[in-house]
Short mmCIF file of N, CA, C and O in Angstrom, two decimals:
data_model
loop_
_atom_site.label_atom_id
_atom_site.label_comp_id
_atom_site.label_asym_id
_atom_site.label_seq_id
_atom_site.Cartn_x
_atom_site.Cartn_y
_atom_site.Cartn_z
N ASN A 1 0.83 -1.20 0.00
CA ASN A 1 0.00 0.00 0.00
C ASN A 1 0.87 1.26 0.00
O ASN A 1 0.56 2.23 -0.68
N THR A 2 1.93 1.25 0.76
CA THR A 2 2.83 2.40 0.81
C THR A 2 3.52 2.62 -0.52
O THR A 2 3.65 3.76 -0.98
N ARG A 3 3.94 1.53 -1.16
CA ARG A 3 4.60 1.65 -2.47
C ARG A 3 3.61 2.18 -3.51
O ARG A 3 3.98 2.97 -4.38
N ALA A 4 2.35 1.77 -3.44
CA ALA A 4 1.34 2.26 -4.39
C ALA A 4 1.12 3.75 -4.20
O ALA A 4 1.01 4.51 -5.17
N ARG A 5 1.08 4.18 -2.96
CA ARG A 5 0.91 5.61 -2.67
C ARG A 5 2.12 6.40 -3.17
O ARG A 5 1.98 7.49 -3.73
N GLU A 6 3.29 5.81 -2.99
CA GLU A 6 4.52 6.46 -3.46
C GLU A 6 4.50 6.62 -4.98
O GLU A 6 4.88 7.67 -5.51
N LYS A 7 4.04 5.59 -5.69
CA LYS A 7 3.96 5.66 -7.15
C LYS A 7 2.94 6.71 -7.58
O LYS A 7 3.10 7.36 -8.60
N GLY A 8 1.88 6.87 -6.81
CA GLY A 8 0.87 7.88 -7.13
C GLY A 8 1.40 9.29 -6.98
O GLY A 8 0.96 10.20 -7.68
N LEU A 9 2.34 9.49 -6.09
CA LEU A 9 2.92 10.81 -5.88
C LEU A 9 4.04 11.13 -6.88
O LEU A 9 4.39 12.30 -7.06
N ALA A 10 4.57 10.11 -7.53
CA ALA A 10 5.72 10.30 -8.43
C ALA A 10 5.48 11.34 -9.52
O ALA A 10 6.36 12.17 -9.76
N PRO A 11 4.33 11.35 -10.21
CA PRO A 11 4.15 12.36 -11.26
C PRO A 11 4.23 13.80 -10.73
O PRO A 11 4.81 14.67 -11.38
N GLY A 12 3.68 14.04 -9.56
CA GLY A 12 3.74 15.38 -8.97
C GLY A 12 5.17 15.77 -8.61
O GLY A 12 5.57 16.92 -8.78
N LEU A 13 5.93 14.82 -8.12
CA LEU A 13 7.33 15.09 -7.78
C LEU A 13 8.15 15.34 -9.03
O LEU A 13 9.07 16.17 -9.02
N ASP A 14 7.83 14.63 -10.10
CA ASP A 14 8.56 14.81 -11.36
C ASP A 14 8.39 16.21 -11.92
O ASP A 14 9.32 16.76 -12.51
N ILE A 15 7.22 16.79 -11.73
CA ILE A 15 6.96 18.15 -12.24
C ILE A 15 7.98 19.13 -11.66
O ILE A 15 8.51 19.99 -12.36
N PHE A 16 8.28 18.96 -10.38
CA PHE A 16 9.20 19.87 -9.71
C PHE A 16 10.63 19.31 -9.62
O PHE A 16 11.48 19.87 -8.93
N GLU A 17 10.85 18.18 -10.31
CA GLU A 17 12.15 17.52 -10.32
C GLU A 17 12.66 17.23 -8.91
O GLU A 17 13.83 17.44 -8.57
N ILE A 18 11.75 16.74 -8.10
CA ILE A 18 12.08 16.36 -6.73
C ILE A 18 12.20 14.84 -6.67
O ILE A 18 11.29 14.13 -7.10
N PRO A 19 13.31 14.32 -6.16
CA PRO A 19 13.43 12.86 -6.06
C PRO A 19 12.48 12.32 -4.99
O PRO A 19 12.24 12.98 -3.97
N ALA A 20 11.95 11.16 -5.25
CA ALA A 20 11.03 10.53 -4.29
C ALA A 20 11.83 10.08 -3.06
O ALA A 20 12.86 9.43 -3.19
N PRO A 21 11.36 10.43 -1.88
CA PRO A 21 12.06 10.01 -0.66
C PRO A 21 11.87 8.52 -0.43
O PRO A 21 10.87 7.94 -0.83
N GLN A 22 12.84 7.90 0.17
CA GLN A 22 12.76 6.50 0.54
C GLN A 22 12.55 6.41 2.05
O GLN A 22 13.49 6.57 2.82
N PRO A 23 11.32 6.19 2.48
CA PRO A 23 11.09 6.09 3.92
C PRO A 23 11.91 4.94 4.52
O PRO A 23 11.91 3.82 3.99
N ALA A 24 12.61 5.25 5.58
CA ALA A 24 13.49 4.27 6.21
C ALA A 24 12.71 3.02 6.63
O ALA A 24 13.21 1.90 6.52
N GLU A 25 11.52 3.22 7.07
CA GLU A 25 10.68 2.09 7.52
C GLU A 25 10.43 1.11 6.37
O GLU A 25 10.52 -0.10 6.54
N VAL A 26 10.13 1.64 5.19
CA VAL A 26 9.87 0.78 4.03
C VAL A 26 11.14 0.09 3.58
O VAL A 26 11.14 -1.10 3.27
N VAL A 27 12.24 0.81 3.57
CA VAL A 27 13.52 0.23 3.17
C VAL A 27 13.91 -0.90 4.13
O VAL A 27 14.33 -1.98 3.70
N ASP A 28 13.75 -0.66 5.43
CA ASP A 28 14.07 -1.69 6.42
C ASP A 28 13.17 -2.91 6.27
O ASP A 28 13.62 -4.05 6.39
N LEU A 29 11.90 -2.67 6.03
CA LEU A 29 10.95 -3.77 5.85
C LEU A 29 11.31 -4.60 4.62
O LEU A 29 11.30 -5.84 4.66
N GLU A 30 11.65 -3.94 3.52
CA GLU A 30 12.05 -4.67 2.32
C GLU A 30 13.31 -5.50 2.56
O GLU A 30 13.44 -6.62 2.08
N LYS A 31 14.24 -4.95 3.31
CA LYS A 31 15.47 -5.67 3.64
C LYS A 31 15.16 -6.89 4.50
O LYS A 31 15.69 -7.98 4.26
N ASP A 32 14.29 -6.72 5.49
CA ASP A 32 13.90 -7.83 6.34
C ASP A 32 13.19 -8.93 5.55
O ASP A 32 13.43 -10.12 5.77
N LEU A 33 12.33 -8.54 4.62
CA LEU A 33 11.64 -9.53 3.79
C LEU A 33 12.63 -10.31 2.93
O LEU A 33 12.50 -11.53 2.78
N LYS A 34 13.59 -9.60 2.39
CA LYS A 34 14.61 -10.26 1.57
C LYS A 34 15.40 -11.27 2.41
O LYS A 34 15.65 -12.39 1.98
N ASN A 35 15.77 -10.86 3.62
CA ASN A 35 16.51 -11.76 4.51
C ASN A 35 15.66 -12.95 4.93
O ASN A 35 16.16 -14.08 5.01
N LEU A 36 14.40 -12.70 5.19
CA LEU A 36 13.50 -13.79 5.59
C LEU A 36 13.32 -14.79 4.45
O LEU A 36 13.34 -16.00 4.67
N GLU A 37 13.16 -14.28 3.24
CA GLU A 37 13.05 -15.18 2.08
C GLU A 37 14.32 -16.00 1.92
O GLU A 37 14.27 -17.19 1.61
N ALA A 38 15.47 -15.38 2.15
CA ALA A 38 16.74 -16.09 2.02
C ALA A 38 16.87 -17.19 3.06
O ALA A 38 17.27 -18.32 2.74
N VAL A 39 16.52 -16.89 4.30
CA VAL A 39 16.68 -17.89 5.36
C VAL A 39 15.69 -19.03 5.18
O VAL A 39 16.03 -20.20 5.38
N TRP A 40 14.47 -18.72 4.76
CA TRP A 40 13.51 -19.80 4.55
C TRP A 40 13.83 -20.59 3.30
O TRP A 40 13.58 -21.80 3.24
N GLY A 41 14.41 -19.97 2.31
CA GLY A 41 14.88 -20.70 1.14
C GLY A 41 15.99 -21.67 1.50
O GLY A 41 16.02 -22.82 1.04
N LEU A 42 16.89 -21.22 2.36
CA LEU A 42 17.97 -22.07 2.83
C LEU A 42 17.41 -23.23 3.64
O LEU A 42 17.84 -24.38 3.50
N MET A 43 16.41 -22.94 4.47
CA MET A 43 15.79 -23.99 5.27
C MET A 43 15.09 -25.01 4.39
O MET A 43 15.18 -26.22 4.63
N LYS A 44 14.43 -24.55 3.35
CA LYS A 44 13.75 -25.47 2.42
C LYS A 44 14.77 -26.36 1.73
O LYS A 44 14.57 -27.57 1.58
N GLU A 45 15.87 -25.76 1.30
CA GLU A 45 16.93 -26.51 0.63
C GLU A 45 17.48 -27.60 1.57
O GLU A 45 17.69 -28.74 1.16
N TRP A 46 17.69 -27.22 2.84
CA TRP A 46 18.20 -28.20 3.82
C TRP A 46 17.18 -29.31 4.05
O TRP A 46 17.56 -30.50 4.10
N ASP A 47 15.92 -28.96 4.19
CA ASP A 47 14.89 -29.97 4.42
C ASP A 47 14.81 -30.97 3.27
O ASP A 47 14.60 -32.17 3.49
N GLU A 48 14.95 -30.48 2.04
CA GLU A 48 14.92 -31.37 0.88
C GLU A 48 16.11 -32.32 0.89
O GLU A 48 15.96 -33.52 0.61
N LEU A 49 17.29 -31.81 1.23
CA LEU A 49 18.46 -32.68 1.33
C LEU A 49 18.29 -33.71 2.44
O LEU A 49 18.57 -34.90 2.26
N TRP A 50 17.82 -33.24 3.59
CA TRP A 50 17.63 -34.13 4.74
C TRP A 50 16.63 -35.23 4.40
O TRP A 50 16.84 -36.40 4.73
N GLU A 51 15.56 -34.87 3.71
CA GLU A 51 14.55 -35.86 3.33
C GLU A 51 15.16 -36.91 2.40
O GLU A 51 14.87 -38.10 2.53
N SER A 52 16.00 -36.48 1.46
CA SER A 52 16.62 -37.45 0.55
C SER A 52 17.58 -38.37 1.29
O SER A 52 17.65 -39.56 0.99
N TRP A 53 18.30 -37.86 2.27
CA TRP A 53 19.20 -38.70 3.05
C TRP A 53 18.41 -39.65 3.94
O TRP A 53 18.78 -40.80 4.11
N LYS A 54 17.34 -39.13 4.50
CA LYS A 54 16.54 -39.91 5.44
C LYS A 54 15.83 -41.07 4.76
O LYS A 54 15.69 -42.15 5.33
N THR A 55 15.37 -40.86 3.54
CA THR A 55 14.59 -41.88 2.86
C THR A 55 15.43 -42.73 1.91
O THR A 55 14.93 -43.70 1.36
N GLY A 56 16.68 -42.36 1.71
CA GLY A 56 17.55 -43.10 0.79
C GLY A 56 18.08 -44.37 1.43
O GLY A 56 17.87 -44.64 2.62
N MET A 57 18.75 -45.14 0.63
CA MET A 57 19.37 -46.38 1.11
C MET A 57 20.61 -46.03 1.94
O MET A 57 21.43 -45.22 1.53
N PHE A 58 20.74 -46.67 3.08
CA PHE A 58 21.85 -46.40 3.98
C PHE A 58 23.19 -46.63 3.29
O PHE A 58 24.13 -45.84 3.44
N ARG A 59 23.28 -47.68 2.51
CA ARG A 59 24.55 -48.00 1.85
C ARG A 59 24.94 -46.97 0.79
O ARG A 59 26.09 -46.90 0.39
N ASP A 60 23.97 -46.17 0.35
CA ASP A 60 24.24 -45.16 -0.68
C ASP A 60 24.69 -43.82 -0.09
O ASP A 60 25.10 -42.93 -0.85
N LEU A 61 24.61 -43.68 1.21
CA LEU A 61 25.00 -42.42 1.84
C LEU A 61 26.51 -42.25 1.78
O LEU A 61 27.27 -43.18 2.05
N VAL A 62 26.93 -41.05 1.44
CA VAL A 62 28.37 -40.72 1.42
C VAL A 62 28.57 -39.70 2.55
O VAL A 62 28.24 -38.52 2.40
N ILE A 63 29.08 -40.19 3.64
CA ILE A 63 29.21 -39.39 4.86
C ILE A 63 30.04 -38.13 4.63
O ILE A 63 29.69 -37.05 5.10
N GLU A 64 31.11 -38.24 3.88
CA GLU A 64 31.97 -37.07 3.62
C GLU A 64 31.18 -35.97 2.90
O GLU A 64 31.33 -34.78 3.22
N ASP A 65 30.36 -36.37 1.93
CA ASP A 65 29.54 -35.39 1.21
C ASP A 65 28.52 -34.75 2.14
O ASP A 65 28.26 -33.54 2.06
N MET A 66 27.95 -35.56 3.02
CA MET A 66 26.96 -35.03 3.97
C MET A 66 27.60 -34.03 4.91
O MET A 66 27.04 -32.96 5.18
N GLU A 67 28.79 -34.36 5.40
CA GLU A 67 29.50 -33.45 6.31
C GLU A 67 29.88 -32.15 5.60
O GLU A 67 29.75 -31.07 6.18
N LEU A 68 30.34 -32.26 4.37
CA LEU A 68 30.70 -31.08 3.59
C LEU A 68 29.48 -30.20 3.35
O LEU A 68 29.53 -28.98 3.51
N THR A 69 28.38 -30.82 2.99
CA THR A 69 27.13 -30.08 2.75
C THR A 69 26.65 -29.40 4.03
O THR A 69 26.28 -28.22 4.00
N ALA A 70 26.69 -30.11 5.14
CA ALA A 70 26.27 -29.52 6.42
C ALA A 70 27.18 -28.35 6.80
O ALA A 70 26.70 -27.31 7.27
N GLY A 71 28.47 -28.49 6.57
CA GLY A 71 29.41 -27.40 6.85
C GLY A 71 29.14 -26.18 5.99
O GLY A 71 29.21 -25.04 6.47
N ASN A 72 28.83 -26.41 4.71
CA ASN A 72 28.51 -25.29 3.81
C ASN A 72 27.24 -24.58 4.24
O ASN A 72 27.17 -23.35 4.18
N PHE A 73 26.23 -25.34 4.66
CA PHE A 73 25.00 -24.72 5.15
C PHE A 73 25.27 -23.90 6.40
O PHE A 73 24.77 -22.79 6.55
N ASN A 74 26.07 -24.45 7.30
CA ASN A 74 26.41 -23.74 8.53
C ASN A 74 27.12 -22.43 8.21
O ASN A 74 26.86 -21.39 8.82
N LYS A 75 28.01 -22.46 7.23
CA LYS A 75 28.74 -21.27 6.82
C LYS A 75 27.79 -20.23 6.22
O LYS A 75 27.88 -19.04 6.51
N ARG A 76 26.87 -20.69 5.38
CA ARG A 76 25.91 -19.78 4.75
C ARG A 76 24.99 -19.14 5.80
O ARG A 76 24.68 -17.95 5.71
N ILE A 77 24.59 -19.92 6.78
CA ILE A 77 23.74 -19.37 7.85
C ILE A 77 24.54 -18.36 8.66
O ILE A 77 24.03 -17.30 9.03
N GLY A 78 25.79 -18.66 8.94
CA GLY A 78 26.64 -17.76 9.71
C GLY A 78 26.85 -16.42 9.04
O GLY A 78 27.05 -15.40 9.70
N LYS A 79 26.81 -16.40 7.71
CA LYS A 79 27.00 -15.15 6.97
C LYS A 79 25.76 -14.25 7.01
O LYS A 79 25.84 -13.09 6.62
N MET A 80 24.66 -14.75 7.48
CA MET A 80 23.43 -13.96 7.56
C MET A 80 23.43 -13.14 8.85
O MET A 80 22.62 -13.34 9.75
N ARG A 81 24.35 -12.22 8.92
CA ARG A 81 24.55 -11.44 10.15
C ARG A 81 23.38 -10.53 10.50
O ARG A 81 23.15 -10.23 11.66
N ASP A 82 22.65 -10.08 9.50
CA ASP A 82 21.55 -9.14 9.75
C ASP A 82 20.41 -9.77 10.54
O ASP A 82 19.59 -9.04 11.10
N ILE A 83 20.34 -11.07 10.56
CA ILE A 83 19.19 -11.72 11.20
C ILE A 83 19.58 -12.52 12.44
O ILE A 83 18.79 -13.32 12.93
N LYS A 84 20.76 -12.30 12.97
CA LYS A 84 21.21 -13.08 14.12
C LYS A 84 20.32 -12.90 15.35
O LYS A 84 20.28 -13.78 16.20
N LYS A 85 19.61 -11.81 15.43
CA LYS A 85 18.74 -11.56 16.59
C LYS A 85 17.38 -12.24 16.43
O LYS A 85 16.59 -12.27 17.36
N TRP A 86 17.11 -12.76 15.24
CA TRP A 86 15.82 -13.39 14.98
C TRP A 86 15.80 -14.81 15.52
O TRP A 86 16.78 -15.54 15.44
N GLY A 87 14.67 -15.23 16.02
CA GLY A 87 14.52 -16.59 16.53
C GLY A 87 14.73 -17.64 15.45
O GLY A 87 15.25 -18.73 15.73
N VAL A 88 14.34 -17.33 14.23
CA VAL A 88 14.48 -18.29 13.13
C VAL A 88 15.96 -18.59 12.87
O VAL A 88 16.32 -19.71 12.56
N TRP A 89 16.81 -17.61 13.02
CA TRP A 89 18.24 -17.81 12.80
C TRP A 89 18.80 -18.78 13.83
O TRP A 89 19.52 -19.71 13.49
N ALA A 90 18.43 -18.58 15.08
CA ALA A 90 18.91 -19.47 16.15
C ALA A 90 18.37 -20.89 15.96
O ALA A 90 19.09 -21.86 16.18
N ALA A 91 17.12 -21.01 15.54
CA ALA A 91 16.52 -22.32 15.35
C ALA A 91 17.22 -23.08 14.22
O ALA A 91 17.47 -24.28 14.35
N ILE A 92 17.55 -22.41 13.15
CA ILE A 92 18.23 -23.06 12.03
C ILE A 92 19.68 -23.36 12.40
O ILE A 92 20.21 -24.40 12.06
N ARG A 93 20.29 -22.44 13.09
CA ARG A 93 21.70 -22.60 13.46
C ARG A 93 21.89 -23.83 14.35
O ARG A 93 22.88 -24.53 14.24
N ASP A 94 20.95 -24.10 15.23
CA ASP A 94 21.05 -25.24 16.13
C ASP A 94 20.64 -26.48 15.39
O ASP A 94 21.03 -27.52 15.48
#
């Protein structure tokens, strides 16, 4: 709704060659949504891998690959510094 209102004001601002302001609240919200989509995408990716390992044949599991994959996921989660205060980050990290 805020973005629609902002677009509605754009023609009036263009007349006076005034740049549209970026409300900090909207910018922060968009950043949080992007981070949330990233963390849930990572979680979905992990769940899909876990499901394949869980339902696959035990003899087909390659432990080294699993450890490497888990380490890479841990590293990717660790790089998400903006969301360390979120409960979802702690839940995934553990």
